[in-house]
Tab-separated table of N, CA and C in Angstrom:
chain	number	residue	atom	x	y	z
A	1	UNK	N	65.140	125.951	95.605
A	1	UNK	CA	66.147	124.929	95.782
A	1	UNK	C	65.589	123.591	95.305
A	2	UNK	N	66.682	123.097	94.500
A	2	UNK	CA	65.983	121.150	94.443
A	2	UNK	C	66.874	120.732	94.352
A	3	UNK	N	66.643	119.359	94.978
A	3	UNK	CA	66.973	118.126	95.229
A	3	UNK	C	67.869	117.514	93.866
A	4	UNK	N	69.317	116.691	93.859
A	4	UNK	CA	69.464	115.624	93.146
A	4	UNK	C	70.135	114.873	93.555
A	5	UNK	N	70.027	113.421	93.129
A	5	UNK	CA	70.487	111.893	94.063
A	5	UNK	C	71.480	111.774	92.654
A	6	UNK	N	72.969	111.634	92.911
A	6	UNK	CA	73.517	110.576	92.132
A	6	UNK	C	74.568	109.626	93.033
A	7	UNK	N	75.629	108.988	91.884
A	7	UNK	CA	76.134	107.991	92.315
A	7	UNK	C	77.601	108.675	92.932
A	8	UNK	N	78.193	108.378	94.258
A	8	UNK	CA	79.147	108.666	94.475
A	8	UNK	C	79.695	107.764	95.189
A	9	UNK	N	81.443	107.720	95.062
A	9	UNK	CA	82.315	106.860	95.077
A	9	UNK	C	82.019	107.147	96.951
A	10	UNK	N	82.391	105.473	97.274
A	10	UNK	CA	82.122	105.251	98.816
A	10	UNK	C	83.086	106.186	99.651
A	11	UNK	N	84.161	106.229	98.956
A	11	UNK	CA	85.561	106.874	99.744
A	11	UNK	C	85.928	108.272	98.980
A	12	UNK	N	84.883	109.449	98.548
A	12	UNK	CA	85.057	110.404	98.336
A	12	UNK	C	85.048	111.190	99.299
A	13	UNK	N	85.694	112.111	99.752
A	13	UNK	CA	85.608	113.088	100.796
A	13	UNK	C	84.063	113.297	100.860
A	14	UNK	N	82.865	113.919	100.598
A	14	UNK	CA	82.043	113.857	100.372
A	14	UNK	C	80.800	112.681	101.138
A	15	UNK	N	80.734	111.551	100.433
A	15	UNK	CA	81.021	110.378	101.292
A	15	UNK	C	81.270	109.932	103.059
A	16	UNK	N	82.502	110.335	102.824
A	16	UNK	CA	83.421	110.238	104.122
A	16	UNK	C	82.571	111.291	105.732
A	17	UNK	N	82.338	112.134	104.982
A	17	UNK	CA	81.799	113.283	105.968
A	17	UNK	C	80.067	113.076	106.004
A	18	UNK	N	79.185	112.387	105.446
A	18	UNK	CA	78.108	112.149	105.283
A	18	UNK	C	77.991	110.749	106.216
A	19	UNK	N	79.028	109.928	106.251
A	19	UNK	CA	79.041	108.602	106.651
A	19	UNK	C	79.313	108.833	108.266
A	20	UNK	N	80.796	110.058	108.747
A	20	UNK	CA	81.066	110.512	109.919
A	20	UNK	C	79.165	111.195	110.672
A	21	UNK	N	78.973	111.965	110.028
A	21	UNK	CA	77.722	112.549	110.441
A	21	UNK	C	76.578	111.494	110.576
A	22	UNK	N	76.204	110.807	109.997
A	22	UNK	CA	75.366	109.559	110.039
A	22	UNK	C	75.528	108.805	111.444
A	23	UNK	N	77.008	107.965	111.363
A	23	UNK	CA	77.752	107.335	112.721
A	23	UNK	C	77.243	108.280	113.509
A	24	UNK	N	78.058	109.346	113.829
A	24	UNK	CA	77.915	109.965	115.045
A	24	UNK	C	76.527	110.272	115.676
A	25	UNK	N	75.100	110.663	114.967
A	25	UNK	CA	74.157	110.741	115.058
A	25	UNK	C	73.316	109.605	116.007
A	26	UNK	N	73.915	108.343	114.703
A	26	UNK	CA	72.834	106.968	115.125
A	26	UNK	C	73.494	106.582	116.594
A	27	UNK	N	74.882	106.447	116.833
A	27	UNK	CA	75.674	106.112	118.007
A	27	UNK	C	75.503	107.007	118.723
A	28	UNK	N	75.355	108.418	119.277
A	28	UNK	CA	74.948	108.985	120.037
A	28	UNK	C	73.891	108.799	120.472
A	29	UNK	N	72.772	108.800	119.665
A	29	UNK	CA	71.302	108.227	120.121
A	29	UNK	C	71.034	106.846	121.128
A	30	UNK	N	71.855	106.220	120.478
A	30	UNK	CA	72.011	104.850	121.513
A	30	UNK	C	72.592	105.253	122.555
A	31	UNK	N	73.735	105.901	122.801
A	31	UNK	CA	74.189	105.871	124.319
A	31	UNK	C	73.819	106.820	124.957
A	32	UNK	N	73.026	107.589	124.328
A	32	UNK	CA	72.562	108.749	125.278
A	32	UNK	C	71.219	108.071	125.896
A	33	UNK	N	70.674	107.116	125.076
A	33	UNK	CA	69.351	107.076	125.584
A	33	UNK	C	69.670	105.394	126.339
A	34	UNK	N	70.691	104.446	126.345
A	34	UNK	CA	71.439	103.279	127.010
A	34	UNK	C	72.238	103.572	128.034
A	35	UNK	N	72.970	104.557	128.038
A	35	UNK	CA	73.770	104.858	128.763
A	35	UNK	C	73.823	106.513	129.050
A	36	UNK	N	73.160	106.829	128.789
A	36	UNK	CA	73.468	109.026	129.488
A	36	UNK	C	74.869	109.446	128.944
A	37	UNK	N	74.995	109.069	127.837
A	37	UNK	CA	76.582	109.760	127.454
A	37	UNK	C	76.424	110.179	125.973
A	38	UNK	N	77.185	110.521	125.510
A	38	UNK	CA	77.636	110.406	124.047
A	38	UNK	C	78.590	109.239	124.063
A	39	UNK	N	78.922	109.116	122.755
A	39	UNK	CA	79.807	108.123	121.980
A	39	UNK	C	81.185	108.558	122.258
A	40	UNK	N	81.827	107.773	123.133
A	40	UNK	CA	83.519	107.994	122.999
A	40	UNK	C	84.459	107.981	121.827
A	41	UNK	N	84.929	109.495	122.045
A	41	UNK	CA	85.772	110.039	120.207
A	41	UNK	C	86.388	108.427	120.149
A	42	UNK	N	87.016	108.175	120.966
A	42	UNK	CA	87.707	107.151	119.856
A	42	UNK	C	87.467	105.950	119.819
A	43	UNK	N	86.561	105.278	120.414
A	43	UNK	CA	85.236	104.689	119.834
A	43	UNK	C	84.787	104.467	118.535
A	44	UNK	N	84.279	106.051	118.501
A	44	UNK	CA	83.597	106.136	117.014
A	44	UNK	C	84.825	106.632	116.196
A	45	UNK	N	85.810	106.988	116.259
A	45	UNK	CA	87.068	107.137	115.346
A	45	UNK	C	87.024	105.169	114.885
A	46	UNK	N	87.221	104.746	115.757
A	46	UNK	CA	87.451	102.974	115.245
A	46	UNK	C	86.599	102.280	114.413
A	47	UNK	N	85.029	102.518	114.877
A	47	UNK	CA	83.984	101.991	114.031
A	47	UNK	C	84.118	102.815	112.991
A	48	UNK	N	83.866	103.978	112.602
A	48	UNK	CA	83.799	104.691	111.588
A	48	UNK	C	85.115	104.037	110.461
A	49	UNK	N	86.273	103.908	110.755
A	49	UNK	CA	86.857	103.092	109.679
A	49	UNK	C	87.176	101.907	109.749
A	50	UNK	N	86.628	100.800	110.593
A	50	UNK	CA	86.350	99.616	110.625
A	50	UNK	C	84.939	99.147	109.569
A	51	UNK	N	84.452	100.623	109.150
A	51	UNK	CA	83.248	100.139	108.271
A	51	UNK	C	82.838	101.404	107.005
A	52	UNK	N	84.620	101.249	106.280
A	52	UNK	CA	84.344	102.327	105.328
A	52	UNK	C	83.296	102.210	103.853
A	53	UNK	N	82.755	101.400	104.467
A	53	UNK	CA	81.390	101.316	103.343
A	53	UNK	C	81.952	100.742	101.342
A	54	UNK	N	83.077	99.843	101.388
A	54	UNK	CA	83.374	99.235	100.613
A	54	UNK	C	81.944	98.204	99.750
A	55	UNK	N	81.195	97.758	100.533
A	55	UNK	CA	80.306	96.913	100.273
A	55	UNK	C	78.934	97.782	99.334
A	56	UNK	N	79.502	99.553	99.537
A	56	UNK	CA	78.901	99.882	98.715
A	56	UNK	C	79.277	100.402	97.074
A	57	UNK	N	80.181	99.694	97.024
A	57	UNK	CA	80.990	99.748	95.750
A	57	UNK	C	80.492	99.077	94.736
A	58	UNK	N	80.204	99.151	93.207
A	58	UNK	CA	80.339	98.877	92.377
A	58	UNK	C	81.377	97.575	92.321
A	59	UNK	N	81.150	96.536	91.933
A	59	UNK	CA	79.724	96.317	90.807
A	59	UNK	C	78.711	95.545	91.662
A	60	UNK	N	78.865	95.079	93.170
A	60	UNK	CA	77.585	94.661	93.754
A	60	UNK	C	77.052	96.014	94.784
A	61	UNK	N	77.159	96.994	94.647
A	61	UNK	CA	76.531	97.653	95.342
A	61	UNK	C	76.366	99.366	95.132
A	62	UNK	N	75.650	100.367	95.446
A	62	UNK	CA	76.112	101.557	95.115
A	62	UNK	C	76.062	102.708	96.576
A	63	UNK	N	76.345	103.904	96.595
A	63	UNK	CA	76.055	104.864	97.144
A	63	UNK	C	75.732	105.725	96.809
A	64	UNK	N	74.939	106.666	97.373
A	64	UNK	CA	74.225	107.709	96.570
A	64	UNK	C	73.780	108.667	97.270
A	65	UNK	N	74.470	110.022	97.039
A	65	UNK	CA	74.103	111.109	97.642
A	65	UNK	C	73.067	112.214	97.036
A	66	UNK	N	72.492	112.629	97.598
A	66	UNK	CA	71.647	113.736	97.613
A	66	UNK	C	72.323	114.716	98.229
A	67	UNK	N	71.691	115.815	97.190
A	67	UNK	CA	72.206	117.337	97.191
A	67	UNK	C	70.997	118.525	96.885
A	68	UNK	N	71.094	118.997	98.224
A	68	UNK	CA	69.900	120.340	98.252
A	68	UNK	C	70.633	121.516	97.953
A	69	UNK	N	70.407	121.927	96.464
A	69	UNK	CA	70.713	123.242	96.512
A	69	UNK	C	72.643	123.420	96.042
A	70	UNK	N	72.672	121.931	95.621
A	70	UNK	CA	74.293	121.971	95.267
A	70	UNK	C	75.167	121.339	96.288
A	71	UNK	N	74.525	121.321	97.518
A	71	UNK	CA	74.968	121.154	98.764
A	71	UNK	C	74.737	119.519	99.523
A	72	UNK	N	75.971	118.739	99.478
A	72	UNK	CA	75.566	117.556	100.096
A	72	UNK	C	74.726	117.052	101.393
A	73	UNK	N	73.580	116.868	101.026
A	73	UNK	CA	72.793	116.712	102.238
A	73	UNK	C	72.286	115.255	102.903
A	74	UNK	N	72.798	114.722	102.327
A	74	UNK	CA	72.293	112.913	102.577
A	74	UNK	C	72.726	112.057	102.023
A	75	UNK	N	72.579	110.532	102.144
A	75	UNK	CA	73.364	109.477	101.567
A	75	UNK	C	72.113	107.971	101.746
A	76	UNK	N	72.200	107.503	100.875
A	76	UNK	CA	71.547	106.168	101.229
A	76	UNK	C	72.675	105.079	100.071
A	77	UNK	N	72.527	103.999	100.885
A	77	UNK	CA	73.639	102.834	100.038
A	77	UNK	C	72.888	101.644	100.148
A	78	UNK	N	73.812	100.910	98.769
A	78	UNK	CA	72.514	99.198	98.465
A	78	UNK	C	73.441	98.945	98.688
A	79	UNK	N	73.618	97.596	98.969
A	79	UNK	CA	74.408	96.434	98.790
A	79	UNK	C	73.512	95.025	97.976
A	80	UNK	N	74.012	94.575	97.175
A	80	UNK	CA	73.531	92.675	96.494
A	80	UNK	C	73.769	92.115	98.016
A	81	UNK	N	72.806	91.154	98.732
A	81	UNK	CA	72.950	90.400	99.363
A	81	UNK	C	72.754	88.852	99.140
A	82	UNK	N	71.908	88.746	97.381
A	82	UNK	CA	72.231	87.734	96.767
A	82	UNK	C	71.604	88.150	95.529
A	83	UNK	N	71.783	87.405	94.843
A	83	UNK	CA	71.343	87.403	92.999
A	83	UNK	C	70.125	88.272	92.781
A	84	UNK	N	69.240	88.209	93.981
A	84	UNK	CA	67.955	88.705	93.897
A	84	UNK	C	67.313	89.495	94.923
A	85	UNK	N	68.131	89.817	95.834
A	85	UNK	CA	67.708	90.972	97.376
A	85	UNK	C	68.922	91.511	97.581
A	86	UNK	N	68.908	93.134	97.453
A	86	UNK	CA	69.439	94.029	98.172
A	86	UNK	C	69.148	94.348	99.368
A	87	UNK	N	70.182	94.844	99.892
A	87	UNK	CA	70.005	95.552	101.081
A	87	UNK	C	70.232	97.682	101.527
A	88	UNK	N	69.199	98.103	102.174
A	88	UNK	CA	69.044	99.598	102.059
A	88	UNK	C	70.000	99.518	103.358
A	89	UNK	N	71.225	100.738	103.090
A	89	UNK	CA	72.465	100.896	104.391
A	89	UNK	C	72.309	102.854	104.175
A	90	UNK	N	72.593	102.995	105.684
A	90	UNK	CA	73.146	104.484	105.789
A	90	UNK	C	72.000	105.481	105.298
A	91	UNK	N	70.479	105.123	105.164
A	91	UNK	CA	70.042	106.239	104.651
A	91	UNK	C	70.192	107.404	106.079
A	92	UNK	N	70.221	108.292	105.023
A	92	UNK	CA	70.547	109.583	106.721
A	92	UNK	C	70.456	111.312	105.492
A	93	UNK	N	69.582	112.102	106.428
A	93	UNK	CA	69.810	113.355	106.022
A	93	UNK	C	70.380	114.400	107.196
A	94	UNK	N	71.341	115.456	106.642
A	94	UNK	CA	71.653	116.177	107.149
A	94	UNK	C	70.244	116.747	108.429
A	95	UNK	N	70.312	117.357	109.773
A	95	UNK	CA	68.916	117.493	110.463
A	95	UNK	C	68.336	119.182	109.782
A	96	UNK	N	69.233	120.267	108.957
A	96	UNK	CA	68.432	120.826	108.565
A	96	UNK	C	67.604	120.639	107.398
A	97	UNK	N	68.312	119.616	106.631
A	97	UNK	CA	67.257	119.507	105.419
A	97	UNK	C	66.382	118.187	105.253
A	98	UNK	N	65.824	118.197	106.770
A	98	UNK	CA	65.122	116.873	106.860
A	98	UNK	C	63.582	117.488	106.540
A	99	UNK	N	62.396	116.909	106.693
A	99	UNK	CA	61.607	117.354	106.145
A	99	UNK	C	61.295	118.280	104.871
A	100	UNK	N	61.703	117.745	103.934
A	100	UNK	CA	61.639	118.468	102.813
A	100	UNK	C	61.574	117.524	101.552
A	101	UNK	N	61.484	115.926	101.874
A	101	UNK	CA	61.163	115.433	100.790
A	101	UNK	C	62.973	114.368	100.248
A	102	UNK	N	63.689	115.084	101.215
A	102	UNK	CA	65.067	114.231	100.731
A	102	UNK	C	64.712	112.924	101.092
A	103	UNK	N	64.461	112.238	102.236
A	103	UNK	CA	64.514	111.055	102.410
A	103	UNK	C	64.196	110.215	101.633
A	104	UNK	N	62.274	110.494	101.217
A	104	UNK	CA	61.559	109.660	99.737
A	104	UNK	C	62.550	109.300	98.953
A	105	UNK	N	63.130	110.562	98.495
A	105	UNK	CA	63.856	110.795	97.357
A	105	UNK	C	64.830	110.131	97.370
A	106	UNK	N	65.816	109.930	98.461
A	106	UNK	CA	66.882	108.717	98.317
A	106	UNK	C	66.585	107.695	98.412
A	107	UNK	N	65.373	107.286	99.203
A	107	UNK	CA	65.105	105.562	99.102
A	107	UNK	C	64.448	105.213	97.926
A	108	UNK	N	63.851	106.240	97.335
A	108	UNK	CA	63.482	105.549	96.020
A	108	UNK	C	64.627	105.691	94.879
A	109	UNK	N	65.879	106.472	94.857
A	109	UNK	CA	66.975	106.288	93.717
A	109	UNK	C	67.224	104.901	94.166
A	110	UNK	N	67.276	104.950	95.423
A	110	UNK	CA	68.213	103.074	96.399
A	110	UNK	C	67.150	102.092	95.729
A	111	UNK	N	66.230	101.916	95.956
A	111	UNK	CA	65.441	100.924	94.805
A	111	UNK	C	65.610	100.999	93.326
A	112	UNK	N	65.917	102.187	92.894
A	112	UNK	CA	66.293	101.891	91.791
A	112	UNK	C	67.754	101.544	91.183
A	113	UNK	N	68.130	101.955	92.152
A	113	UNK	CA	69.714	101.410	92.156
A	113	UNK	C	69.347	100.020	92.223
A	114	UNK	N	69.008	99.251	93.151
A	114	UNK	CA	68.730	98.331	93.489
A	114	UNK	C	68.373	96.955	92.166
A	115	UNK	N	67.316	97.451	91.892
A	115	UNK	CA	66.701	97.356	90.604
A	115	UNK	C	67.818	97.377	89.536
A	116	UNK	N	68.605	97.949	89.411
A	116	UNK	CA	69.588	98.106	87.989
A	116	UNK	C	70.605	96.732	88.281
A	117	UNK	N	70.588	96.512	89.865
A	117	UNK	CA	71.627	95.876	90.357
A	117	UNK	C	70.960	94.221	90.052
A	118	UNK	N	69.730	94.023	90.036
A	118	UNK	CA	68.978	93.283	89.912
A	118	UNK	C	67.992	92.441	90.633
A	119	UNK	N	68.072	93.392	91.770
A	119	UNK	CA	67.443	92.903	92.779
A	119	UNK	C	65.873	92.967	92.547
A	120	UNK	N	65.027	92.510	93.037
A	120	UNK	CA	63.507	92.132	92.735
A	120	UNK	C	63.076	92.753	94.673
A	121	UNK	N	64.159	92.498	95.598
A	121	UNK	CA	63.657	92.546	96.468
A	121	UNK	C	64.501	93.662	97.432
A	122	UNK	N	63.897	95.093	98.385
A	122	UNK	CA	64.894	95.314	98.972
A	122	UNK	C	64.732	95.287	100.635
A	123	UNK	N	65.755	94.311	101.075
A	123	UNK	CA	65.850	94.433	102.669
A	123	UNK	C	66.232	95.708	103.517
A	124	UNK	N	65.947	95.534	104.656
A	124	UNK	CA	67.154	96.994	105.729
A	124	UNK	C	66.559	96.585	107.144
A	125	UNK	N	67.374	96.826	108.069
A	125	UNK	CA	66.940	96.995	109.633
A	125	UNK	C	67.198	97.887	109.909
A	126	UNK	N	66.333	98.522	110.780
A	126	UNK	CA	66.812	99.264	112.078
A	126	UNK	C	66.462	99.661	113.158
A	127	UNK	N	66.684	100.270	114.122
A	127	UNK	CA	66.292	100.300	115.734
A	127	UNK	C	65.207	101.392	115.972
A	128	UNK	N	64.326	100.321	117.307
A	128	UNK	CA	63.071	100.845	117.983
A	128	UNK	C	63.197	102.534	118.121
A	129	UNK	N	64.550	103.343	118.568
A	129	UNK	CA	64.797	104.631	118.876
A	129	UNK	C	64.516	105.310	117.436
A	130	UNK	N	65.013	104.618	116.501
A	130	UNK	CA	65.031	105.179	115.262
A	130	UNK	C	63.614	105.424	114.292
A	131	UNK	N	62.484	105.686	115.201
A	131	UNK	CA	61.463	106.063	114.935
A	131	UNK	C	60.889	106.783	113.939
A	132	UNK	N	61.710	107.865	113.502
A	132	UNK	CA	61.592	108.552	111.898
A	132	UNK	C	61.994	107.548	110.606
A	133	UNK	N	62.776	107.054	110.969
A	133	UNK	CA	63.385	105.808	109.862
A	133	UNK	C	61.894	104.786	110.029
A	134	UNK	N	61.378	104.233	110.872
A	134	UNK	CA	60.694	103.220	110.506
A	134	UNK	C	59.201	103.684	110.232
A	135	UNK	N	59.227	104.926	110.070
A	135	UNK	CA	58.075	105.733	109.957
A	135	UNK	C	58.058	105.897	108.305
A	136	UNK	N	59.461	106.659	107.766
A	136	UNK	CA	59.479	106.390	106.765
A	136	UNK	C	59.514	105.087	105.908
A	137	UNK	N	59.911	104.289	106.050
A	137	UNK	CA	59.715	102.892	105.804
A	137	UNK	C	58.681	102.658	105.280
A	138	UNK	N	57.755	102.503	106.355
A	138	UNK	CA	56.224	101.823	106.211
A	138	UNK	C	55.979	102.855	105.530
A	139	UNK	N	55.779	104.372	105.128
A	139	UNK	CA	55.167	105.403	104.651
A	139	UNK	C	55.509	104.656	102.843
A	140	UNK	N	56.796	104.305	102.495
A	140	UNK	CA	57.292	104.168	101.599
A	140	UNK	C	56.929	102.347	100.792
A	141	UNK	N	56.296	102.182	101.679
A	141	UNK	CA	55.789	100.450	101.409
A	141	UNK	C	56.582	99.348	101.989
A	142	UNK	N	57.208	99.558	102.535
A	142	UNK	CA	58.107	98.261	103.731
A	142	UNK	C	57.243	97.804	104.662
A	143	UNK	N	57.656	96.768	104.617
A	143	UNK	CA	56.760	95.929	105.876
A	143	UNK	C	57.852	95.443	106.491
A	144	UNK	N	57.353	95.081	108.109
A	144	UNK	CA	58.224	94.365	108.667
A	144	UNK	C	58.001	92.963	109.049
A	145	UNK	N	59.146	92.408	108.702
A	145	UNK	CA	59.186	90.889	108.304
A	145	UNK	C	60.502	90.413	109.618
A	146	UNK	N	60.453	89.165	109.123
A	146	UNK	CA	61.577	88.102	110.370
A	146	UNK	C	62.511	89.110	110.393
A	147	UNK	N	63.638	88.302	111.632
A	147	UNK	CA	65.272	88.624	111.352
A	147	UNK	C	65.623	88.540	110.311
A	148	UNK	N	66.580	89.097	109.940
A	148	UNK	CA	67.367	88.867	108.840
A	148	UNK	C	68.903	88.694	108.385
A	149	UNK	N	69.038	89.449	109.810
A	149	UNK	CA	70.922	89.141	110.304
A	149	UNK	C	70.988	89.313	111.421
A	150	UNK	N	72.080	89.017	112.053
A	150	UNK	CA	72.892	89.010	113.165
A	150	UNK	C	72.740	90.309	114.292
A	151	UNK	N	72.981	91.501	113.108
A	151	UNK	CA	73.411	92.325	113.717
A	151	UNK	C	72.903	93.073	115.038
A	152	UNK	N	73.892	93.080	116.299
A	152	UNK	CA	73.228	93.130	117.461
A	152	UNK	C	72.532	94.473	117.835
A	153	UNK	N	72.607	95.381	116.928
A	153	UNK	CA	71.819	96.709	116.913
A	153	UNK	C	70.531	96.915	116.184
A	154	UNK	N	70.504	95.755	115.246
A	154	UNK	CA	68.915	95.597	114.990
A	154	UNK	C	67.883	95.231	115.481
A	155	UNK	N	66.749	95.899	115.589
A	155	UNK	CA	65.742	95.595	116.619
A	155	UNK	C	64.197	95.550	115.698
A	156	UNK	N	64.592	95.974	113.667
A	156	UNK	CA	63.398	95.528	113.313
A	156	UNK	C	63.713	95.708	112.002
A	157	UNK	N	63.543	94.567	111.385
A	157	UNK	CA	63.442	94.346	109.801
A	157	UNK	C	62.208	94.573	108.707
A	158	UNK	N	62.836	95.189	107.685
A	158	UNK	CA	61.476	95.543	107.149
A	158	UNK	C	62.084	94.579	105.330
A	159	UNK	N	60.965	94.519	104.602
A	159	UNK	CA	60.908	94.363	103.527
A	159	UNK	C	60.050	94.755	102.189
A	160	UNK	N	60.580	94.850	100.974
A	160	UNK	CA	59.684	95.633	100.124
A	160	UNK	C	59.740	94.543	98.670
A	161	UNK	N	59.012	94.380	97.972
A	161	UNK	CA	59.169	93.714	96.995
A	161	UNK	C	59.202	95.247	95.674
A	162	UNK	N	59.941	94.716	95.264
A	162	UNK	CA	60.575	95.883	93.806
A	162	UNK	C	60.057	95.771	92.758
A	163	UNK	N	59.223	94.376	92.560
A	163	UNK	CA	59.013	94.632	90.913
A	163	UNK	C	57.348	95.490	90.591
């Protein structure tokens, strides 16, 4: 079986079900381990299309799925956050085809996406629970640096210089 990363439209079915699986994952993790629950269906019915990933659209941004074996297994998305820093959104692999090398593999197409987009620099946050993510990170050359936004679910920013 191998691996390939290309470009797919934010709102392809495809997409859509990679982005549902992602949500539901990262939001469960939080309230199971904040609160002893899962994520209320319609809850995550609201966020999930309150944030259909438009920002990863062409021409400031891309999405990009990976496929094991023909089979959609993951997603990572850039966004331009200015002339010269992107930002890394949604990386996520399916949990059986984790360890196998997909993750590398999408954060480095996302830099190069990145890179085409013209970025020199790429940002991303994410949370203390999310321990495999910031593992990969640093494995991949990110450091963690200041805040960088708002967002009240971030708990750690990393940064990478691209050129």
């Amino acid at each position: 079986m191998t691996w390939t990363v290309t470009p797919e439209p934010y709102d392809s079915p495809v997409a859509a079900a990679l982005w549902r699986a992602y949500y539901t994952e990262v939001s469960d993790r939080w309230y199971l381990l904040h609160e002893g629950r899962r994520t209320d269906p319609d809850e995550l019915e609201r966020e999930i299309a309150a944030q259909p990933g438009a920002d990863l659209a062409p021409p400031g941004g891309r999405l990009l799925v990976a496929r094991y074996g023909g089979e959609p297994a993951g997603s990572a998305g850039v966004r331009l956050v200015d002339g010269t820093t992107a930002e890394l959104k949604r990386v996520f692999l399916r949990e059986p085809m984790r360890g196998r090398g997909g993750a590398a593999l999408l954060v480095g197409a996302a830099e190069e996406a990145a890179r085409a987009l013209g970025a020199a620099r790429m940002i991303l946050d994410t949370r203390s629970d999310l321990v495999e993510a910031r593992g990969l990170y640093a494995r991949l050359g990110y450091r963690e640096t200041a805040r960088h936004n708002d967002d009240p679910y971030a708990e750690h920013w990393f940064g990478k210089d691209l050129a």
